[in-house]
């Protein structure tokens, strides 16, 4: 029986709602999408282990120096949210150690990594030969477009170095799950197995609706932030001439 591990940031829906109400979580979109992928995997495998990050606003912008460990279960999905130091720069080192420790304990056959995020991908790649597992990389967005509008020269320099590093790490992936065909032009996919996943939804979320003229609508389901290019998205929509 193959053992699968998901590395990312996600919680069961009930726990996520609690964290949202307590204003104790950042990047809700990644949680929602990651959770849906985990539920899809749970329909294929006997159980899924999730090495999860409880994403918080970093110290000192939020006075939470240490993010505590927690464990949750939803059906055959086990969530292991690791404890880490929530200080900029140090948090990357802390997360890498925790993910490595969890992988050594779980000893999976397949590791699914959600997003091209160095603290997730680096420890997974470093232990790949030792633990002999396959890596599947989920790419919801390319790294050069994630939080690209940084103001300081130092932040832009570090971001540029990180982009190079994460692309090098992604070459070790055995397969990819992408959201757009255009991602193939930038990713080191070559002849590797790739799944184009343009959308995902739970069966319970489906509903019937009356047919109507739906032309002129564009769905944006990302974070409402200038860092993710929302102003450019709105400007492009306005200039497109699509009727309201």
XYZ file of N, CA and C in Angstrom:
732
model
N 0.837 -1.200 0.000
C 0.000 0.000 0.000
C 0.878 1.260 0.000
N 0.657 2.131 -0.966
C 1.448 3.351 -1.059
C 0.981 4.379 -0.031
N 1.962 5.064 0.557
C 1.669 6.073 1.567
C 1.924 7.452 0.964
N 0.928 8.326 1.052
C 1.031 9.653 0.439
C 1.024 10.734 1.509
N 1.864 11.739 1.304
C 1.964 12.880 2.228
C 1.776 14.165 1.429
N 0.989 15.067 1.962
C 0.750 16.383 1.357
C 1.470 17.431 2.199
N 2.322 18.238 1.575
C 3.042 19.312 2.269
C 2.505 20.649 1.794
N 1.971 21.433 2.703
C 1.401 22.724 2.321
C 0.829 23.434 3.514
N -0.242 24.167 3.298
C -0.906 24.894 4.380
C -2.402 24.676 4.246
N -2.935 23.742 5.009
C -4.382 23.545 4.948
C -4.898 22.856 6.208
N -6.141 23.161 6.523
C -6.837 22.596 7.673
C -8.204 22.116 7.219
N -8.853 21.245 8.014
C -10.248 20.927 7.712
C -11.101 22.186 7.776
N -12.205 22.187 7.054
C -13.031 23.391 6.923
C -13.467 23.958 8.269
N -13.869 23.094 9.211
C -14.332 23.577 10.519
C -13.221 24.282 11.276
N -11.994 23.715 11.226
C -10.854 24.337 11.907
C -10.479 25.647 11.221
N -10.521 25.662 9.892
C -10.197 26.882 9.155
C -11.166 28.002 9.519
N -12.445 27.680 9.610
C -13.444 28.695 9.973
C -13.191 29.261 11.363
N -12.765 28.405 12.289
C -12.433 28.861 13.645
C -11.260 29.834 13.615
N -10.242 29.513 12.841
C -9.065 30.366 12.746
C -9.398 31.698 12.077
N -10.290 31.667 11.084
C -10.708 32.904 10.424
C -11.450 33.803 11.403
N -12.362 33.226 12.172
C -13.128 33.995 13.161
C -12.209 34.599 14.221
N -11.141 33.879 14.547
C -10.190 34.369 15.550
C -9.130 35.275 14.945
N -9.225 35.532 13.622
C -8.245 36.357 12.912
C -6.830 35.823 13.159
N -6.695 34.498 13.038
C -5.440 33.835 13.391
C -4.881 33.025 12.224
N -5.100 33.498 11.007
C -4.567 32.773 9.860
C -4.374 33.725 8.685
N -3.363 33.422 7.876
C -3.060 34.215 6.689
C -3.129 33.295 5.474
N -3.407 33.837 4.296
C -3.477 33.082 3.046
C -4.570 32.014 3.088
N -5.799 32.461 3.165
C -6.953 31.559 3.242
C -7.138 30.793 1.939
N -6.852 31.432 0.805
C -7.044 30.785 -0.502
C -6.229 29.508 -0.612
N -4.973 29.528 -0.147
C -4.126 28.332 -0.202
C -4.711 27.221 0.657
N -5.286 27.582 1.800
C -5.920 26.600 2.677
C -7.102 25.922 1.990
N -7.934 26.732 1.357
C -9.144 26.195 0.722
C -8.782 25.269 -0.438
N -7.880 25.709 -1.304
C -7.510 24.911 -2.463
C -6.758 23.651 -2.048
N -5.859 23.808 -1.089
C -5.095 22.660 -0.600
C -5.994 21.608 0.022
N -6.995 22.065 0.769
C -7.935 21.144 1.397
C -8.709 20.348 0.343
N -9.088 20.985 -0.737
C -9.836 20.291 -1.794
C -8.959 19.229 -2.468
N -7.688 19.528 -2.662
C -6.786 18.535 -3.241
C -6.628 17.344 -2.297
N -6.514 17.634 -0.998
C -6.390 16.555 -0.011
C -7.631 15.668 -0.006
N -8.799 16.272 -0.140
C -10.033 15.489 -0.166
C -10.114 14.634 -1.427
N -9.599 15.164 -2.530
C -9.560 14.374 -3.764
C -8.616 13.185 -3.605
N -7.459 13.412 -2.999
C -6.495 12.335 -2.772
C -7.050 11.282 -1.823
N -7.848 11.727 -0.857
C -8.407 10.793 0.130
C -9.414 9.829 -0.500
N -9.899 10.154 -1.695
C -10.806 9.248 -2.408
C -10.033 8.143 -3.132
N -8.727 8.330 -3.282
C -7.889 7.370 -4.009
C -7.088 6.497 -3.043
N -6.568 7.128 -1.973
C -5.712 6.420 -1.025
C -6.468 6.115 0.272
N -5.995 5.101 0.992
C -6.655 4.709 2.238
C -6.632 5.840 3.257
N -5.525 6.560 3.297
C -5.451 7.738 4.153
C -4.378 8.689 3.626
N -4.497 9.947 4.011
C -3.564 10.992 3.583
C -3.033 11.707 4.822
N -1.702 11.825 4.909
C -1.083 12.604 5.978
C -0.727 13.982 5.435
N -1.090 15.015 6.180
C -0.818 16.390 5.768
C 0.191 17.013 6.734
N 1.332 17.409 6.202
C 2.299 18.198 6.994
C 1.954 19.651 6.721
N 1.270 20.264 7.673
C 0.629 21.553 7.414
C 1.302 22.707 8.153
N 1.341 23.831 7.467
C 1.803 25.080 8.106
C 0.593 25.909 8.509
N 0.568 26.338 9.758
C -0.431 27.298 10.217
C 0.123 28.683 9.889
N -0.263 29.215 8.731
C 0.287 30.497 8.273
C -0.255 31.656 9.091
N 0.663 32.445 9.630
C 0.289 33.641 10.406
C 1.078 34.840 9.904
N 0.562 36.010 10.169
C 1.326 37.229 9.898
C 2.571 37.190 10.766
N 3.722 37.486 10.172
C 4.985 37.323 10.882
C 5.182 38.349 12.005
N 5.885 37.900 13.026
C 6.331 38.763 14.118
C 7.320 39.779 13.533
N 7.293 41.071 13.895
C 6.504 41.697 14.954
C 5.191 42.327 14.478
N 4.830 42.108 13.165
C 3.576 42.685 12.664
C 2.384 42.075 13.389
N 2.565 40.875 13.887
C 1.604 40.266 14.795
C 2.406 39.657 15.936
N 1.958 39.894 17.142
C 2.730 39.477 18.306
C 2.531 37.995 18.613
N 2.957 37.168 17.662
C 2.902 35.716 17.820
C 4.264 35.180 17.439
N 5.123 35.067 18.448
C 6.511 34.694 18.217
C 6.652 33.233 17.789
N 5.839 32.351 18.405
C 5.899 30.920 18.101
C 4.508 30.432 17.702
N 4.416 29.771 16.566
C 3.160 29.153 16.128
C 3.142 27.724 16.663
N 2.128 27.388 17.421
C 2.089 26.115 18.120
C 1.643 24.961 17.215
N 2.007 23.766 17.619
C 1.632 22.540 16.918
C 0.162 22.222 17.167
N -0.481 21.576 16.191
C -1.844 21.093 16.382
C -2.072 19.883 15.472
N -3.020 19.036 15.865
C -3.357 17.848 15.078
C -4.862 17.780 14.905
N -5.290 17.480 13.670
C -6.713 17.376 13.362
C -6.936 16.176 12.455
N -8.157 15.658 12.479
C -8.515 14.521 11.637
C -9.857 14.803 10.973
N -9.924 14.547 9.673
C -11.185 14.634 8.942
C -11.294 13.393 8.075
N -12.124 12.449 8.489
C -12.237 11.192 7.755
C -10.914 10.458 7.760
N -10.387 10.188 6.564
C -9.103 9.491 6.472
C -7.939 10.444 6.176
N -8.134 11.733 6.498
C -7.066 12.735 6.346
C -6.576 13.141 7.729
N -5.268 13.017 7.951
C -4.659 13.392 9.222
C -3.804 14.640 9.019
N -4.115 15.682 9.742
C -3.403 16.959 9.622
C -2.417 17.117 10.777
N -1.145 17.316 10.436
C -0.104 17.529 11.439
C 0.456 18.939 11.224
N -0.014 19.898 11.985
C 0.459 21.276 11.862
C 1.640 21.471 12.806
N 2.810 21.751 12.240
C 4.027 21.779 13.040
C 4.229 23.117 13.765
N 5.000 23.057 14.835
C 5.377 24.237 15.621
C 6.595 24.887 14.954
N 6.572 26.219 14.814
C 7.726 26.876 14.215
C 7.888 28.306 14.742
N 9.092 28.843 14.521
C 9.437 30.192 14.949
C 8.937 31.179 13.912
N 8.073 32.106 14.315
C 7.371 32.984 13.379
C 8.077 34.331 13.190
N 9.380 34.281 12.946
C 10.167 35.501 12.725
C 10.721 35.464 11.308
N 10.623 36.584 10.614
C 11.074 36.646 9.234
C 12.511 36.139 9.111
N 12.814 35.382 8.063
C 14.070 34.700 7.788
C 14.236 33.437 8.646
N 14.083 33.580 9.981
C 14.221 32.416 10.860
C 13.093 31.409 10.631
N 11.927 31.911 10.220
C 10.790 31.004 10.047
C 11.037 30.009 8.913
N 11.777 30.391 7.900
C 12.083 29.468 6.805
C 12.942 28.313 7.305
N 13.964 28.630 8.076
C 14.842 27.603 8.647
C 14.057 26.693 9.585
N 13.203 27.276 10.397
C 12.405 26.522 11.359
C 11.449 25.561 10.649
N 10.762 26.039 9.601
C 9.822 25.199 8.861
C 10.545 24.035 8.185
N 11.709 24.309 7.586
C 12.472 23.265 6.898
C 12.808 22.121 7.845
N 13.262 22.438 9.058
C 13.596 21.408 10.044
C 12.373 20.589 10.424
N 11.245 21.255 10.619
C 10.025 20.560 11.035
C 9.506 19.636 9.947
N 9.566 20.082 8.707
C 9.090 19.262 7.589
C 9.988 18.034 7.422
N 11.295 18.231 7.561
C 12.227 17.108 7.465
C 11.932 16.060 8.540
N 11.729 16.521 9.745
C 11.453 15.608 10.858
C 10.173 14.816 10.607
N 9.138 15.495 10.122
C 7.854 14.837 9.862
C 7.981 13.803 8.742
N 8.731 14.126 7.689
C 8.912 13.188 6.575
C 9.648 11.931 7.032
N 10.643 12.089 7.878
C 11.395 10.939 8.383
C 10.503 10.032 9.228
N 9.562 10.633 9.943
C 8.650 9.844 10.765
C 7.588 9.137 9.923
N 7.088 9.815 8.899
C 5.998 9.270 8.083
C 6.487 8.311 6.995
N 7.688 8.546 6.462
C 8.308 7.703 5.443
C 7.340 7.385 4.290
N 6.978 8.407 3.521
C 5.998 8.233 2.438
C 6.589 7.620 1.176
N 5.714 7.196 0.276
C 6.107 6.764 -1.067
C 5.929 7.889 -2.086
N 4.963 8.784 -1.793
C 4.675 9.920 -2.664
C 4.519 11.168 -1.796
N 5.134 12.262 -2.220
C 4.978 13.540 -1.517
C 4.416 14.563 -2.498
N 3.277 15.124 -2.157
C 2.660 16.187 -2.956
C 2.973 17.514 -2.279
N 3.648 18.396 -2.989
C 4.042 19.698 -2.426
C 3.167 20.783 -3.042
N 2.485 21.535 -2.179
C 1.599 22.587 -2.673
C 2.354 23.909 -2.770
N 2.620 24.328 -3.964
C 3.193 25.614 -4.370
C 4.720 25.575 -4.442
N 5.248 26.445 -5.284
C 6.690 26.603 -5.452
C 7.200 27.521 -4.349
N 7.245 26.963 -3.155
C 7.635 27.696 -1.951
C 8.861 27.000 -1.381
N 9.985 27.696 -1.331
C 11.263 27.081 -0.965
C 11.235 26.322 0.359
N 10.664 26.872 1.453
C 10.647 26.117 2.714
C 9.894 24.798 2.650
N 8.964 24.643 1.699
C 8.269 23.372 1.509
C 9.084 22.436 0.622
N 9.567 22.955 -0.494
C 10.191 22.120 -1.517
C 11.609 21.692 -1.145
N 12.361 22.553 -0.492
C 13.761 22.261 -0.160
C 13.912 21.002 0.701
N 13.212 20.894 1.837
C 13.379 19.680 2.649
C 12.872 18.423 1.958
N 11.830 18.562 1.124
C 11.298 17.412 0.388
C 12.329 16.900 -0.611
N 12.980 17.801 -1.332
C 14.002 17.418 -2.312
C 15.225 16.828 -1.619
N 15.635 17.416 -0.501
C 16.832 16.961 0.198
C 16.694 15.536 0.732
N 15.491 15.112 1.049
C 15.282 13.765 1.593
C 14.800 12.760 0.544
N 14.679 13.203 -0.698
C 14.105 12.341 -1.736
C 14.905 11.050 -1.937
N 16.220 11.156 -2.079
C 17.042 9.966 -2.296
C 17.091 9.092 -1.050
N 17.177 9.718 0.090
C 17.281 8.984 1.353
C 16.030 8.143 1.621
N 14.851 8.727 1.399
C 13.597 8.049 1.702
C 12.950 7.407 0.479
N 13.511 7.690 -0.715
C 13.083 7.033 -1.954
C 11.586 7.213 -2.239
N 11.162 8.465 -2.394
C 9.767 8.739 -2.742
C 9.702 9.584 -4.016
N 8.517 9.610 -4.606
C 8.250 10.444 -5.770
C 7.710 11.797 -5.311
N 8.019 12.849 -6.070
C 7.555 14.198 -5.739
C 6.603 14.694 -6.814
N 5.436 15.137 -6.379
C 4.483 15.794 -7.271
C 4.352 17.239 -6.814
N 4.618 18.175 -7.710
C 4.583 19.595 -7.361
C 3.318 20.246 -7.903
N 2.512 20.804 -7.001
C 1.316 21.553 -7.390
C 1.726 23.005 -7.589
N 1.421 23.574 -8.753
C 1.835 24.951 -9.066
C 0.597 25.820 -9.274
N 0.064 26.428 -8.200
C -1.076 27.327 -8.355
C -0.672 28.670 -8.956
N 0.614 29.034 -8.787
C 1.114 30.288 -9.346
C 2.619 30.168 -9.501
N 3.185 30.885 -10.452
C 4.629 30.893 -10.647
C 5.277 31.846 -9.652
N 6.478 31.519 -9.143
C 7.083 32.298 -8.054
C 7.346 33.753 -8.386
N 7.640 34.054 -9.656
C 7.926 35.448 -10.007
C 6.688 36.343 -9.931
N 5.505 35.733 -9.858
C 4.274 36.509 -9.762
C 3.691 36.517 -8.346
N 4.361 35.849 -7.415
C 3.882 35.811 -6.033
C 4.588 36.896 -5.228
N 3.809 37.830 -4.721
C 4.333 38.941 -3.918
C 5.469 39.643 -4.649
N 5.215 39.948 -5.934
C 6.264 40.514 -6.785
C 6.509 42.003 -6.528
N 5.496 42.724 -6.049
C 5.622 44.185 -5.908
C 6.266 44.575 -4.576
N 7.485 44.112 -4.360
C 8.206 44.456 -3.129
C 8.895 45.801 -3.307
N 8.911 46.583 -2.234
C 9.378 47.966 -2.335
C 10.874 48.099 -2.116
N 11.455 47.427 -1.136
C 12.862 47.639 -0.807
C 13.776 46.888 -1.779
N 14.983 47.420 -1.987
C 15.961 46.793 -2.870
C 16.387 45.434 -2.318
N 16.545 45.348 -0.996
C 16.950 44.089 -0.369
C 15.893 43.011 -0.593
N 14.629 43.379 -0.407
C 13.541 42.411 -0.582
C 13.478 41.919 -2.022
N 13.670 42.825 -2.988
C 13.638 42.428 -4.398
C 14.828 41.536 -4.744
N 15.993 41.833 -4.153
C 17.191 41.019 -4.382
C 17.003 39.607 -3.841
N 16.505 39.513 -2.614
C 16.290 38.204 -1.994
C 15.218 37.410 -2.735
N 14.197 38.112 -3.205
C 13.141 37.452 -3.969
C 13.701 36.876 -5.269
N 14.554 37.636 -5.945
C 15.148 37.184 -7.204
C 15.990 35.925 -6.983
N 16.762 35.906 -5.907
C 17.588 34.730 -5.589
C 16.705 33.533 -5.255
N 15.624 33.783 -4.552
C 14.716 32.702 -4.170
C 14.035 32.094 -5.393
N 13.696 32.924 -6.373
C 13.059 32.434 -7.606
C 13.990 31.457 -8.326
N 15.269 31.829 -8.435
C 16.249 30.944 -9.077
C 16.340 29.626 -8.320
N 16.393 29.701 -6.994
C 16.527 28.516 -6.159
C 15.324 27.583 -6.289
N 14.131 28.140 -6.246
C 12.937 27.296 -6.272
C 12.746 26.638 -7.642
N 13.169 27.300 -8.713
C 13.114 26.664 -10.033
C 14.116 25.503 -10.112
N 15.280 25.673 -9.507
C 16.265 24.583 -9.466
C 15.710 23.394 -8.694
N 15.052 23.655 -7.577
C 14.464 22.588 -6.769
C 13.336 21.880 -7.521
N 12.563 22.651 -8.286
C 11.420 22.072 -8.995
C 11.840 21.080 -10.073
N 13.109 21.140 -10.504
C 13.610 20.192 -11.490
C 13.630 18.765 -10.948
N 13.625 18.623 -9.635
C 13.666 17.303 -8.999
C 12.282 16.665 -8.903
N 11.244 17.406 -9.231
C 9.890 16.857 -9.163
C 9.703 15.785 -10.230
N 8.942 14.748 -9.892
C 8.660 13.658 -10.829
C 7.397 13.912 -11.644
N 6.564 14.842 -11.158
C 5.336 15.170 -11.866
C 4.812 16.517 -11.404
N 3.909 17.101 -12.194
C 3.389 18.430 -11.893
C 1.867 18.443 -11.995
N 1.257 19.271 -11.166
C -0.155 19.627 -11.312
C -0.179 21.133 -11.543
N -0.664 21.557 -12.706
C -0.628 22.973 -13.067
C -2.041 23.486 -13.313
N -2.177 24.820 -13.320
C -3.478 25.441 -13.495
C -3.648 26.074 -14.867
N -2.574 26.098 -15.644
C -2.643 26.707 -16.974
C -1.601 26.078 -17.887
N -1.964 25.890 -19.153
C -1.016 25.357 -20.129
C 0.209 26.252 -20.283
N 0.023 27.553 -20.081
C 1.121 28.502 -20.263
C 2.237 28.288 -19.242
N 1.932 27.630 -18.122
C 2.957 27.342 -17.117
C 4.027 26.402 -17.667
N 3.651 25.587 -18.640
C 4.597 24.635 -19.235
C 5.786 25.347 -19.873
N 5.581 26.585 -20.301
C 6.640 27.339 -20.958
C 7.750 27.730 -19.990
N 7.446 27.777 -18.692
C 8.426 28.224 -17.706
C 8.918 27.103 -16.791
N 8.110 26.071 -16.613
C 8.459 24.997 -15.684
C 9.337 23.940 -16.338
N 10.209 23.279 -15.547
C 11.071 22.214 -16.084
C 10.311 20.892 -16.200
N 9.258 20.902 -16.999
C 8.382 19.738 -17.096
C 8.971 18.661 -18.002
N 9.524 19.057 -19.166
C 10.110 18.121 -20.119
C 9.100 17.012 -20.462
N 9.467 15.761 -20.207
C 8.584 14.634 -20.510
C 7.887 14.103 -19.250
N 7.917 14.864 -18.191
C 7.348 14.387 -16.927
C 5.814 14.418 -16.973
N 5.205 13.531 -16.195
C 3.752 13.483 -16.148
C 3.207 14.781 -15.577
N 2.210 15.346 -16.264
C 1.650 16.640 -15.864
C 0.138 16.600 -15.976
N -0.521 17.087 -14.935
C -1.981 17.161 -14.923
C -2.396 18.626 -14.950
N -3.210 18.990 -15.954
C -3.753 20.345 -16.027
C -5.060 20.370 -15.232
N -5.070 21.139 -14.168
C -6.226 21.205 -13.273
C -6.736 22.645 -13.291
N -7.719 22.907 -14.132
C -8.192 24.280 -14.308
C -9.178 24.704 -13.222
N -9.674 23.755 -12.461
C -10.603 24.090 -11.380
C -10.881 22.866 -10.541
N -11.351 23.077 -9.334
C -11.658 21.965 -8.451
C -12.802 22.386 -7.538
N -13.727 21.463 -7.298
C -14.875 21.778 -6.441
C -15.384 20.505 -5.790
N -15.913 20.628 -4.586
C -16.540 19.492 -3.918
C -17.905 19.241 -4.534
N -18.312 17.993 -4.534
C -19.610 17.641 -5.083
C -20.735 18.372 -4.354
N -20.563 18.567 -3.036
C -21.604 19.232 -2.259
C -21.764 20.705 -2.628
N -20.741 21.270 -3.309
C -20.798 22.682 -3.680
C -21.553 22.907 -4.983
N -21.856 21.825 -5.692
C -22.561 21.964 -6.963
C -24.040 22.242 -6.728
N -24.618 23.067 -7.544
C -26.037 23.378 -7.419
C -26.593 23.716 -8.792
N -27.905 23.639 -8.913
C -28.548 23.944 -10.183
C -28.871 25.431 -10.248
N -28.712 25.998 -11.402
C -29.064 27.401 -11.578
C -29.728 27.581 -12.935
N -30.499 28.618 -13.037
C -31.199 28.882 -14.288
C -30.217 29.415 -15.336
N -30.450 28.991 -16.563
C -29.606 29.462 -17.656
C -29.831 30.964 -17.868
N -28.742 31.686 -18.068
C -28.855 33.126 -18.309
C -27.663 33.573 -19.141
N -27.736 34.786 -19.617
C -26.637 35.349 -20.393
C -25.502 35.705 -19.440
N -24.415 34.922 -19.480
C -23.316 35.120 -18.537
C -22.092 35.725 -19.209
N -22.253 36.277 -20.407
C -21.128 36.912 -21.077
C -20.766 38.199 -20.337
N -19.488 38.534 -20.370
C -19.031 39.750 -19.704
C -18.607 39.544 -18.268
N -18.542 38.283 -17.822
C -18.136 37.997 -16.449
C -16.752 37.362 -16.430
N -15.920 37.792 -15.494
C -14.624 37.170 -15.246
C -14.533 36.888 -13.751
N -14.141 35.661 -13.412
C -14.013 35.285 -12.004
C -12.578 35.483 -11.537
N -12.398 36.260 -10.469
C -11.109 36.361 -9.802
C -11.286 35.771 -8.411
N -10.518 34.723 -8.098
C -10.707 34.035 -6.815
C -9.455 34.065 -5.951
N -8.576 35.024 -6.219
C -7.339 35.117 -5.440
C -7.450 36.124 -4.305
N -6.304 36.384 -3.684
C -6.242 37.322 -2.570
C -6.449 38.744 -3.087
N -7.241 39.532 -2.370
C -7.492 40.922 -2.755
C -6.313 41.755 -2.250
N -5.262 41.820 -3.073
C -4.041 42.506 -2.669
C -3.295 42.996 -3.894
N -2.680 44.168 -3.783
C -1.887 44.693 -4.890
C -0.662 43.831 -5.145
N -0.190 43.075 -4.119
C 0.998 42.242 -4.269
C 0.796 41.138 -5.289
N -0.461 40.748 -5.535
C -0.751 39.689 -6.480
C -1.324 40.224 -7.792
N -1.075 41.508 -8.061
C -1.414 42.070 -9.361
C -2.875 42.373 -9.578
N -3.642 42.566 -8.490
C -5.068 42.840 -8.643
C -5.332 44.158 -9.385
N -4.603 45.248 -9.105
C -4.850 46.486 -9.866
C -4.647 46.295 -11.368
N -3.610 45.540 -11.751
C -3.351 45.285 -13.174
C -4.468 44.425 -13.781
N -4.965 43.485 -12.983
C -6.056 42.622 -13.440
C -7.302 43.461 -13.734
N -7.648 44.366 -12.826
C -8.824 45.221 -12.999
C -8.633 46.161 -14.189
N -7.428 46.721 -14.303
C -7.141 47.636 -15.406
C -7.256 46.925 -16.757
N -6.768 45.683 -16.822
C -6.858 44.898 -18.070
C -8.313 44.603 -18.418
N -9.119 44.321 -17.400
C -10.528 44.039 -17.624
C -11.243 45.271 -18.185
N -10.953 46.424 -17.614
C -11.578 47.673 -18.061
C -11.184 47.986 -19.504
N -9.912 47.790 -19.830
C -9.411 48.089 -21.166
C -9.865 47.062 -22.208
N -10.299 45.889 -21.754
C -10.704 44.841 -22.693
C -11.962 45.184 -23.462
N -12.780 46.079 -22.894
C -14.015 46.474 -23.559
C -15.143 45.483 -23.388
N -14.970 44.504 -22.495
C -16.043 43.538 -22.229
C -17.209 44.281 -21.606
N -18.396 44.008 -22.102
C -19.558 44.728 -21.586
C -19.862 44.341 -20.154
N -20.427 45.254 -19.403
C -20.781 44.990 -18.008
C -22.036 44.125 -17.945
